[in-house]
XYZ file of C-alpha atoms in Angstrom:
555
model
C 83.556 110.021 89.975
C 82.238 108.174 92.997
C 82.434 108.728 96.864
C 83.594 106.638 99.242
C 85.067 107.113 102.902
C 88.850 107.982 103.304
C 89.621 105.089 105.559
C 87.285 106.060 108.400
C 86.493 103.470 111.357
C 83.233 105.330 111.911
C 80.961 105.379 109.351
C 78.940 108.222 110.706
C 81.893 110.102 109.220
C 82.434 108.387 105.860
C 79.985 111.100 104.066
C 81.839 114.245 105.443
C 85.254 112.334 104.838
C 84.738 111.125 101.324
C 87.262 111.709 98.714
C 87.135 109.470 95.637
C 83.658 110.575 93.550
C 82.362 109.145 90.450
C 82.973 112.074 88.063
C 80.842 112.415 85.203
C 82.818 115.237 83.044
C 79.865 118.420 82.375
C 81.584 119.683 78.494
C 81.825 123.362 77.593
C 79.001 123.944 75.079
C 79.750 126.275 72.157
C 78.110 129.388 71.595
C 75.622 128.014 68.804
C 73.894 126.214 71.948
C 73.316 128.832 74.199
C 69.819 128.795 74.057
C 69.719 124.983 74.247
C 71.881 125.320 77.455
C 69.374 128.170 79.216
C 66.541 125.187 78.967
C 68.154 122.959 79.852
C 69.222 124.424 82.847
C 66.058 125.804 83.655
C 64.372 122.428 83.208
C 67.717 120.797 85.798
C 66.536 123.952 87.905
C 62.613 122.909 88.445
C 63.468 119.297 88.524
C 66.439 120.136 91.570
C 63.305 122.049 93.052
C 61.047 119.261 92.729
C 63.058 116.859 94.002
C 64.296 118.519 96.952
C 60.445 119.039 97.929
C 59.496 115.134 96.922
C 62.664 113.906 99.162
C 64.367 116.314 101.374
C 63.287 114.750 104.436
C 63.829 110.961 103.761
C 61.604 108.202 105.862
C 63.813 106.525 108.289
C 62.007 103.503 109.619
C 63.487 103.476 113.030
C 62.583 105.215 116.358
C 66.118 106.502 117.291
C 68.094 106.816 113.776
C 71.225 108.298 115.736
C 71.481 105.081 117.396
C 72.757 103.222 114.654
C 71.995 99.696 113.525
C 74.857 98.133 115.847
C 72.129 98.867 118.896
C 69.307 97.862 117.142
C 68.859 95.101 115.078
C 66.243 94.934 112.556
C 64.203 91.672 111.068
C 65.599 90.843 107.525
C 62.442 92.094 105.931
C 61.717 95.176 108.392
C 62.423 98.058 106.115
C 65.202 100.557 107.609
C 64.770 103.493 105.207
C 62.487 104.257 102.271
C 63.002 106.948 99.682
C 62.270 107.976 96.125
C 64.784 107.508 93.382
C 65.649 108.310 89.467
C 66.346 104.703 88.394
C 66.831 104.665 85.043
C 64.201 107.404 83.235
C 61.241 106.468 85.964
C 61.144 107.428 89.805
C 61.015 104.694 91.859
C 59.569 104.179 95.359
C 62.887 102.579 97.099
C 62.987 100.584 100.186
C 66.195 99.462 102.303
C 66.289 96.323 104.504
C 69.195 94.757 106.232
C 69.032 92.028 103.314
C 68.147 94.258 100.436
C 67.522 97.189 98.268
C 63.934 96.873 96.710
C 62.815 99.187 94.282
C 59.338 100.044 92.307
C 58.264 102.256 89.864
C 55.673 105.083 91.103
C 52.704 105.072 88.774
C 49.007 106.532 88.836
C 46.369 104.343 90.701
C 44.905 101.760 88.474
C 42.205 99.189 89.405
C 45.210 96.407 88.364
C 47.604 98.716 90.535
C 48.687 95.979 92.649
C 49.137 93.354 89.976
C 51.347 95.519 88.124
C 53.294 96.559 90.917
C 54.164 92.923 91.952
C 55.000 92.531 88.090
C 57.532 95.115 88.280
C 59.445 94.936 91.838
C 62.716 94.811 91.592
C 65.524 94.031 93.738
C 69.489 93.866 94.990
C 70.544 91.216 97.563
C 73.191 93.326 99.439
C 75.143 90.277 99.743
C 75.786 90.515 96.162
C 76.972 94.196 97.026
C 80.213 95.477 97.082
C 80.651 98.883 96.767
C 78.427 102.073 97.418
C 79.678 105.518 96.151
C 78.448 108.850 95.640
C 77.980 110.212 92.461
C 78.563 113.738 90.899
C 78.790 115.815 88.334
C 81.711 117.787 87.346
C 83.624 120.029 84.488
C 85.972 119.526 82.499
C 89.316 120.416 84.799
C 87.067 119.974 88.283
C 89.125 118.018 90.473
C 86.487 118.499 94.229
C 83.028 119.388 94.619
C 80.359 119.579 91.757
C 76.501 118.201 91.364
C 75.390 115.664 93.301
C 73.787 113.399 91.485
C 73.073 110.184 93.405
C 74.701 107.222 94.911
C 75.415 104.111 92.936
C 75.533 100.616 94.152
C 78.154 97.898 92.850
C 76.909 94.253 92.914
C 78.568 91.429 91.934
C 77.067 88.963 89.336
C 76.853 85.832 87.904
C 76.441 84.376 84.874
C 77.459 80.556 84.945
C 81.016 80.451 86.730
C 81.680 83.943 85.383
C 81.523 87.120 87.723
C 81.287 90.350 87.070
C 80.425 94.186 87.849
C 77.493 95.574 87.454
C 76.771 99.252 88.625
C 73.208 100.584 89.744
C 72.359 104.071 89.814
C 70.051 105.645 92.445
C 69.292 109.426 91.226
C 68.631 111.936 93.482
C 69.657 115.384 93.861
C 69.219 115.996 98.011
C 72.351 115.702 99.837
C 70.798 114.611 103.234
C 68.742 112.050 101.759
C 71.915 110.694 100.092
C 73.426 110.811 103.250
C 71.436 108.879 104.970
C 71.429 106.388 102.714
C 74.648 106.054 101.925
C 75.869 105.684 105.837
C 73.482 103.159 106.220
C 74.798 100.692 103.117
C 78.083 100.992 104.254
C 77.163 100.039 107.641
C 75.687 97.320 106.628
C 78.477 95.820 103.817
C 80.443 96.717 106.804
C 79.261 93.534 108.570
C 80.192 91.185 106.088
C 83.026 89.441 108.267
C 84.660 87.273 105.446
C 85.073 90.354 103.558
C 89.151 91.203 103.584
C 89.678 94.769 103.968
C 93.370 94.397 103.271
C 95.759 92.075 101.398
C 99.112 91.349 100.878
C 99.336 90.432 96.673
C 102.305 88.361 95.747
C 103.195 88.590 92.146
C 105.235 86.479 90.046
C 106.950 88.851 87.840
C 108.172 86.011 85.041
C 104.641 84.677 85.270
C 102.065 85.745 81.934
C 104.940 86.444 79.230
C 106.345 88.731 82.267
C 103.180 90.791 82.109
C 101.413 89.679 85.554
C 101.890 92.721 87.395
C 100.148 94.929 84.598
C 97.262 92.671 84.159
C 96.782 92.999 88.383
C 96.933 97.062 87.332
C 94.526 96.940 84.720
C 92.093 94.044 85.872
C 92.416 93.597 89.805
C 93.600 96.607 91.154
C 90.393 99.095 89.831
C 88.236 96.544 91.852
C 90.607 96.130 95.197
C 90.242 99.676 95.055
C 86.135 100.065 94.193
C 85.818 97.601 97.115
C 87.886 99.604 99.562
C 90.368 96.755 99.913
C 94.018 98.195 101.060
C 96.601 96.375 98.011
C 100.308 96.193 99.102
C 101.657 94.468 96.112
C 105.414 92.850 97.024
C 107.442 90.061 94.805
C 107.583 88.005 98.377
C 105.118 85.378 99.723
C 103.732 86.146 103.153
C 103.095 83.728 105.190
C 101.995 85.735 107.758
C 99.266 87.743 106.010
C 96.188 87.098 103.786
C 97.698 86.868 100.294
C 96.602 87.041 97.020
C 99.139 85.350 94.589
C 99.612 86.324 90.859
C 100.881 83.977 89.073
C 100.654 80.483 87.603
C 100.617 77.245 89.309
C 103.918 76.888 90.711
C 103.614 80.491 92.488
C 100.291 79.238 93.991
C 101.829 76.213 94.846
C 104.938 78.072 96.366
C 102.866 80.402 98.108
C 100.286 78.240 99.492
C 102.941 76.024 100.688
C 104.563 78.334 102.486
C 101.037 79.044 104.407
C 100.657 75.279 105.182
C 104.605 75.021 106.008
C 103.839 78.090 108.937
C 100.998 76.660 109.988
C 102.758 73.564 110.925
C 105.491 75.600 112.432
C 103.067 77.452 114.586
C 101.796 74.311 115.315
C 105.033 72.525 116.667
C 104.873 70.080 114.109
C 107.944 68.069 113.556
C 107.992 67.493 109.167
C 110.560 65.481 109.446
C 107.936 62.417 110.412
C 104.985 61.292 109.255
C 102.600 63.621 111.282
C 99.004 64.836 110.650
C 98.627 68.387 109.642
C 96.616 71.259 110.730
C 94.876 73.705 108.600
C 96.194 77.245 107.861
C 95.076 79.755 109.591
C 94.315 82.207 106.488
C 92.782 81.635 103.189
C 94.741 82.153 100.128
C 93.377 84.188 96.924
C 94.362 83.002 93.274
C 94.927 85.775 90.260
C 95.259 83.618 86.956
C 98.465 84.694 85.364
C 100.114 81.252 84.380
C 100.022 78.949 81.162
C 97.681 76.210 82.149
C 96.008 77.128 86.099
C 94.771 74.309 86.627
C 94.053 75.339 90.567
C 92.261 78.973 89.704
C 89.905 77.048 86.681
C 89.487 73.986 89.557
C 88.118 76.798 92.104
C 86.564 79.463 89.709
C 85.420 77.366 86.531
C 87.388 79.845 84.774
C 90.819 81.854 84.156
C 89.656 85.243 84.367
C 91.179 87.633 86.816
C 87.819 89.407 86.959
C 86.063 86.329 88.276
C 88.755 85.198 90.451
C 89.104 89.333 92.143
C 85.559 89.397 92.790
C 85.500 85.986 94.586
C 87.981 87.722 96.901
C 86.278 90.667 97.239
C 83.253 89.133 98.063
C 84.379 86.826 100.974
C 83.791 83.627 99.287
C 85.565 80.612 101.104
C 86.205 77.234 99.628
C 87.514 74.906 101.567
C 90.132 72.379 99.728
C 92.028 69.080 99.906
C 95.767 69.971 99.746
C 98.572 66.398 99.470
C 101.699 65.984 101.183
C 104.811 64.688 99.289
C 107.345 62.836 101.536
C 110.356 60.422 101.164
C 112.051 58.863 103.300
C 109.667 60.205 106.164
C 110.532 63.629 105.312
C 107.990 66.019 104.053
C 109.319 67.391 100.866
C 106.489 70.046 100.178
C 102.261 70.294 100.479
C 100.417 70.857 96.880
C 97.790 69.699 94.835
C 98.561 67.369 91.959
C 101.559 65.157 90.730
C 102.492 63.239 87.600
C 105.189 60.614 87.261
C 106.485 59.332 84.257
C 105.498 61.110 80.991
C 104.338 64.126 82.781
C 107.890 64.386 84.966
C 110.036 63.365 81.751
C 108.117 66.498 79.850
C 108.227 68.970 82.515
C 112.122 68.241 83.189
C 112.563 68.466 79.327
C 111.057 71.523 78.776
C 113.120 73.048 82.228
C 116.152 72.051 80.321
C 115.357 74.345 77.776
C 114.672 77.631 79.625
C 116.105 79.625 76.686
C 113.182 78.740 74.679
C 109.721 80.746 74.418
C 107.700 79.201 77.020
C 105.062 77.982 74.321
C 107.810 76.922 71.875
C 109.563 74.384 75.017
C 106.685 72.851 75.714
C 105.756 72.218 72.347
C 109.231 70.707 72.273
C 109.399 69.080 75.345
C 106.489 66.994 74.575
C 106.945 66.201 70.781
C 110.287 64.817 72.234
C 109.242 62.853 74.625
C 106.202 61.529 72.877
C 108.953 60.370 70.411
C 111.073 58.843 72.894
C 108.171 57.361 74.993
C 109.088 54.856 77.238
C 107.837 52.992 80.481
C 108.608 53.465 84.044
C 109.486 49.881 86.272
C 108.098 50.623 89.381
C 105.908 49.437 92.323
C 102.937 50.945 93.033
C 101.022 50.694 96.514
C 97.370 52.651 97.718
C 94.602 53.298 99.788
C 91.595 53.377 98.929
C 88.947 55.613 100.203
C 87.533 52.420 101.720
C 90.410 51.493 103.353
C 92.227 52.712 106.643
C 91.318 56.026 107.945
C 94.746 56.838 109.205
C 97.375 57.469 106.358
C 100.000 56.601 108.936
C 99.074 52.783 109.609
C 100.932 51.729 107.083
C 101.279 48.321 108.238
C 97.744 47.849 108.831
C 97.418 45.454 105.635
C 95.123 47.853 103.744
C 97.975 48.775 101.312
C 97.126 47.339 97.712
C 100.145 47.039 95.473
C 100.932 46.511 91.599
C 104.234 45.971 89.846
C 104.942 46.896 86.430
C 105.552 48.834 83.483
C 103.511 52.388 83.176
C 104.265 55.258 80.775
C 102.736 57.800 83.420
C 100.921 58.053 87.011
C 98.615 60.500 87.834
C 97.786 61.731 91.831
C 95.388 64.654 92.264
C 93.589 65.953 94.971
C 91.332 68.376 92.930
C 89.635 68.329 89.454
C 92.538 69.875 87.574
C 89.948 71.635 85.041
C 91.804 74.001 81.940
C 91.365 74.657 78.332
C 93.317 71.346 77.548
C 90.672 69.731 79.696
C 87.503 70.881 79.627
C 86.232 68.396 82.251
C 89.834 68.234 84.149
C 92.754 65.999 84.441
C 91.082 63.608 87.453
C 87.031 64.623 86.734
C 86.919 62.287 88.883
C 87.627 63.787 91.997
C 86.005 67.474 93.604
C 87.943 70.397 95.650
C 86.821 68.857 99.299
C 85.575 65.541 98.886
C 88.797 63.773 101.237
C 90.220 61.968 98.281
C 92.615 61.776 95.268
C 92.083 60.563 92.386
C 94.964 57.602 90.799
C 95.210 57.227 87.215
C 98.014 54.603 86.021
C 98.474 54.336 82.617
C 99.969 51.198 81.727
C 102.300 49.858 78.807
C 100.591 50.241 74.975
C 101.787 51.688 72.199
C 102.438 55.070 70.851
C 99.482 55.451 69.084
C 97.222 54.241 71.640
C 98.630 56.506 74.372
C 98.146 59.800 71.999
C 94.417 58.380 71.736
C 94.462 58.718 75.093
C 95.896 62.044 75.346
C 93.815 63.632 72.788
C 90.398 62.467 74.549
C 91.250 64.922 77.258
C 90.270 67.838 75.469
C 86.929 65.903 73.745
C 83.897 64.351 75.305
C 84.895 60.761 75.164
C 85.978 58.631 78.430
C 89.878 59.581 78.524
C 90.368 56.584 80.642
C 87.977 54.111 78.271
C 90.670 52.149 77.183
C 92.195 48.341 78.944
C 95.827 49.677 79.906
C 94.469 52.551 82.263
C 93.289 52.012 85.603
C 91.906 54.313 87.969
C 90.977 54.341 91.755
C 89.794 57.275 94.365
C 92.555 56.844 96.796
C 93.498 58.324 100.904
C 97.126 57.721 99.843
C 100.024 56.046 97.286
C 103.378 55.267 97.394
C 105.581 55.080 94.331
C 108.890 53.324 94.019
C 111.176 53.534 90.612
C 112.550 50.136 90.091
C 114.680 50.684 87.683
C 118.385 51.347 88.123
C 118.582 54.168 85.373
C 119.062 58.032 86.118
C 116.275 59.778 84.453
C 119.210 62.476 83.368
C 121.191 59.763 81.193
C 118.048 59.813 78.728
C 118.542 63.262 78.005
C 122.692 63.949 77.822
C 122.469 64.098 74.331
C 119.986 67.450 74.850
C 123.135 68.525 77.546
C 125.794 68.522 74.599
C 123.185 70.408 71.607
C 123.054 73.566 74.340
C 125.496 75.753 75.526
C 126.187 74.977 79.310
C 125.181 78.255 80.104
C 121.825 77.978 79.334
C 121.202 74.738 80.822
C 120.491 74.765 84.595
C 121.723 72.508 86.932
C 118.246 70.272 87.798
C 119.717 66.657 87.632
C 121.370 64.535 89.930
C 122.443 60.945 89.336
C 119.673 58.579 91.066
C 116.852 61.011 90.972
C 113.492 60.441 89.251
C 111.954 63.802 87.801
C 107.996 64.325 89.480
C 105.783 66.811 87.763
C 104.057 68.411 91.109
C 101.671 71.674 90.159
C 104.383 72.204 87.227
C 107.361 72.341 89.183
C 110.471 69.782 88.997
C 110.865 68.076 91.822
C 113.839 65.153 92.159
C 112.922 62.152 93.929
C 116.100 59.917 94.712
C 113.619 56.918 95.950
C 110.236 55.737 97.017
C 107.309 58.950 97.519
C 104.574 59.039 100.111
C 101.664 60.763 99.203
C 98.829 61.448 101.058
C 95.584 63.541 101.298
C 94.539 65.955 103.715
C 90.978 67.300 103.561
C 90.006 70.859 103.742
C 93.639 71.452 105.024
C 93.265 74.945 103.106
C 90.916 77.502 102.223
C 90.834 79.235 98.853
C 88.460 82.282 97.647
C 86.426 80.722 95.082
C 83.311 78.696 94.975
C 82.083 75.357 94.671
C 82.223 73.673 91.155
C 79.804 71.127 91.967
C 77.034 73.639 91.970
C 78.435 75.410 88.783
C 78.394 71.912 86.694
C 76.013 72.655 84.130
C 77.479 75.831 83.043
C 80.279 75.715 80.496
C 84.125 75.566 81.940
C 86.054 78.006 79.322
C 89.541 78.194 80.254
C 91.753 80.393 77.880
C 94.725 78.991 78.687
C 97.574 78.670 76.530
């Protein structure tokens, strides 16, 4: 079991305070083995020896050692302590720097010595480090105490977009040289300021077949808790906080609305006018646990909660463009993506039909409306990233508009990436780039438009084709022109469900607006408009993980 401090400001103390140990269970051995068990103890007995004469009295590189780093800083390379280690079945001659833990095996002089040493140097960037415990041995039953066997570092890596654990054992059997190394790698994972040592994680108990909260127990928690991070789970956004959310899209939406909503509270914003707003003050961490998250693939690359826990654990920041939905110059809410048309005729389907399995609705919802496709009448107006600077001059001239007929309208402010599509909904657009991205599908056939659909989730140009348009865009407005209430094309669905199961989501007037897979009504014309870096999620740039394969296992 490893050994870590018991919430100790000083980490002078952290050794003498420890509590949680890696345990590594020491079996009863039967009779028949007795004389296997007197060697080997008598062989763990000369090598204890041994190594308490090789390393009692580690080499600490500094002239004052009770000083502490926080008087003294050292050069990145300057070495800080130096030690021999069991790594693996070799000892190794191991050196600690404030940037890293270099280790090399100890071999007899050889007339290449120095080649082969080079050759076989290894080496830990402790900003890749998470965790350092102690390790011991205990028996079966042996809840405190037992062997020391080492300490064991945690690093964090990657392979593509994927992140994951990977532990690194340092033997050695002397408890002061331990010590010493041990205080001084948590003194210095200590400084990593983006770090969070506590968190406030929001879970979405419908979200993940209603299994969200056990997959943060199984997948998220163990590492919160490796990493020393204080977890209060709660079913309640905090907006006050730094909060992890568990959930789908429409919890990460919800939550990280409510951080931009405080934010402009804070602020003294007045949302009930077109105003510019300012950035929240705390980032916001994403647990996959929905059907499609598009947001955690767009930021990870990937829906694993592994990958996404570790980005939190390990501090890293990604700033992202975040839209505002208004009408009527009210803000309605902040998110990240919004469909109009076939995408909000789907989504307010499949809501009428809550009684459903989630996979079976949606299934539904869009075999329907694929079946009852139609096109919207409406006007369409934007800005292009060329044009006006200032979303609010909207009488500057720099508005472009088009009237027509489109079966569905695309606005999104990040890639959008998930199983469906591989390369995202808008791979057009990036998480921080300033812009959206505007894809219009105009008036074809059925046929054509599943074409277009299906190329999505292959290699081909999903927007190849004469009836789609598509523009990088500062902001769009959207008016319905038609006189039509979205909800009279679906009253026959009303009458072939009980009216208990149907929820109330229509009103006479309103135009349904998929926005991060919530229903939103809309009685008239929607502002949109982009606001960059107006948030900051834990995740990583996507631009520099291109080349490696997005693998979304979404529904």
């Amino acid at each position: 079991m490893f050994e870590s401090p018991c919430k100790s400001i000083d980490v002078l103390n952290a050794w003498s305070e420890s509590q949680e140990e890696l345990r590594e269970t020491q079996p009863v051995s039967p009779r028949g083995t007795r004389k296997r068990v007197k060697a080997k103890k008598k062989k763990r007995k000369q090598q204890q020896q041994n190594e308490k004469r090789s390393v009692s009295a580690p080499q600490l590189c500094t002239d004052d050692a009770d000083k502490g780093r926080t008087e003294k800083k050292h050069r990145p390379d300057e070495p800080i302590v130096r030690g021999i280690f069991q790594i693996g079945k070799k000892s190794h001659d191991v050196v600690l720097t404030e940037t890293r833990v270099t280790w090399t095996p100890i071999q007899p002089e050889t007339p290449t010595a120095d080649r082969d040493v080079k050759k076989q140097e290894e080496y830990v960037e402790l900003k890749d480090v998470f965790a350092v415990k102690v390790k011991r041995r205990r028996s079966a039953g042996q809840q405190t105490g037992g062997t020391l066997l080492g300490i064991t570092l945690f690093q964090c890596k990657k392979k593509g977009v994927k992140l994951k654990e990977h532990a690194i054992h340092l033997s050695n059997l002397s408890a002061d040289h331990c010590e010493i190394w041990f205080k001084s790698l948590k003194e210095i994972l200590s400084g990593f300021k983006y770090r969070p040592k506590s968190l406030k994680v929001f879970v979405n108990p419908i979200s993940h077949k209603k299994e969200a909260y056990q997959l943060y127990l199984d997948e998220v928690a163990p590492l919160f808790k490796l990493a020393d991070i204080e977890a209060d789970v709660t079913s309640k956004s905090h907006a006050s906080a730094l909060v992890v959310c568990v959930g789908g899209d429409g919890s990460v939406a919800e939550v990280a609305h409510g951080l931009l909503l405080r934010a402009q509270m804070d602020a003294g914003r007045d949302t009930d006018s077109i105003f510019t707003p300012v950035q929240a003050a705390l980032p916001l961490g994403i647990i996959p646990a929905g059907s499609t998250d598009v947001v955690a693939c767009s930021v990870h690359g990937i829906r694993r909660a592994v990958t996404a826990a570790l980005h939190i654990i390990m501090g890293h920041h990604q700033p992202v463009d975040v839209c505002s939905f208004s009408s009527m110059g009210r803000l309605l809410r902040f998110g990240f993506s919004a469909m109009f048309g076939f995408g909000g005729r789907t989504l307010a389907l499949a809501e009428r039909h809550r009684w459903m399995p989630p996979s079976q609705r949606r299934e539904f919802a869009l075999i329907k409306t694929l079946a009852n496709l139609k096109p919207e009448d409406c006007e369409l107006s934007f800005i292009t990233s060329r044009g006006a600077e200032d979303q609010t001059k909207c009488e500057d001239g720099s508005w472009q508009t088009r009237q027509g007929l489109y079966l569905n309208i695309s606005i999104m402010a990040i890639p959008c990436l998930c199983s469906m599509a591989p390369r995202g909904l808008a791979p057009t657009t990036r998480l921080n780039n300033g812009s959206m991205a505007l894809i219009a599908v105009g008036n074809t056939s059925r046929s054509e438009f599943i074409k277009h659909l299906k190329r999505y989730s292959s290699t081909n140009n999903q927007f190849g084709f004469s009836f789609i348009e598509t523009h990088t865009v500062k902001a769009v407005k959207l008016r319905p022109r038609s006189q039509g209430s979205w909800a009279d094309d679906i009253s026959e669905e009303n009458e072939e469900c009980e009216s208990k199961m149907v929820p109330m989501i229509s009103s006479e007037g309103t135009y349904p607006w998929n926005i991060d897979g919530d229903l939103l009504e809309v009685p008239s014309e929607l502002l949109i408009r982009v606001h960059p870096q107006l948030l900051t999620l834990f995740g990583a740039d996507m631009e520099e993980a291109e080349e490696a394969p997005v693998k979304c296992s979404c529904i």
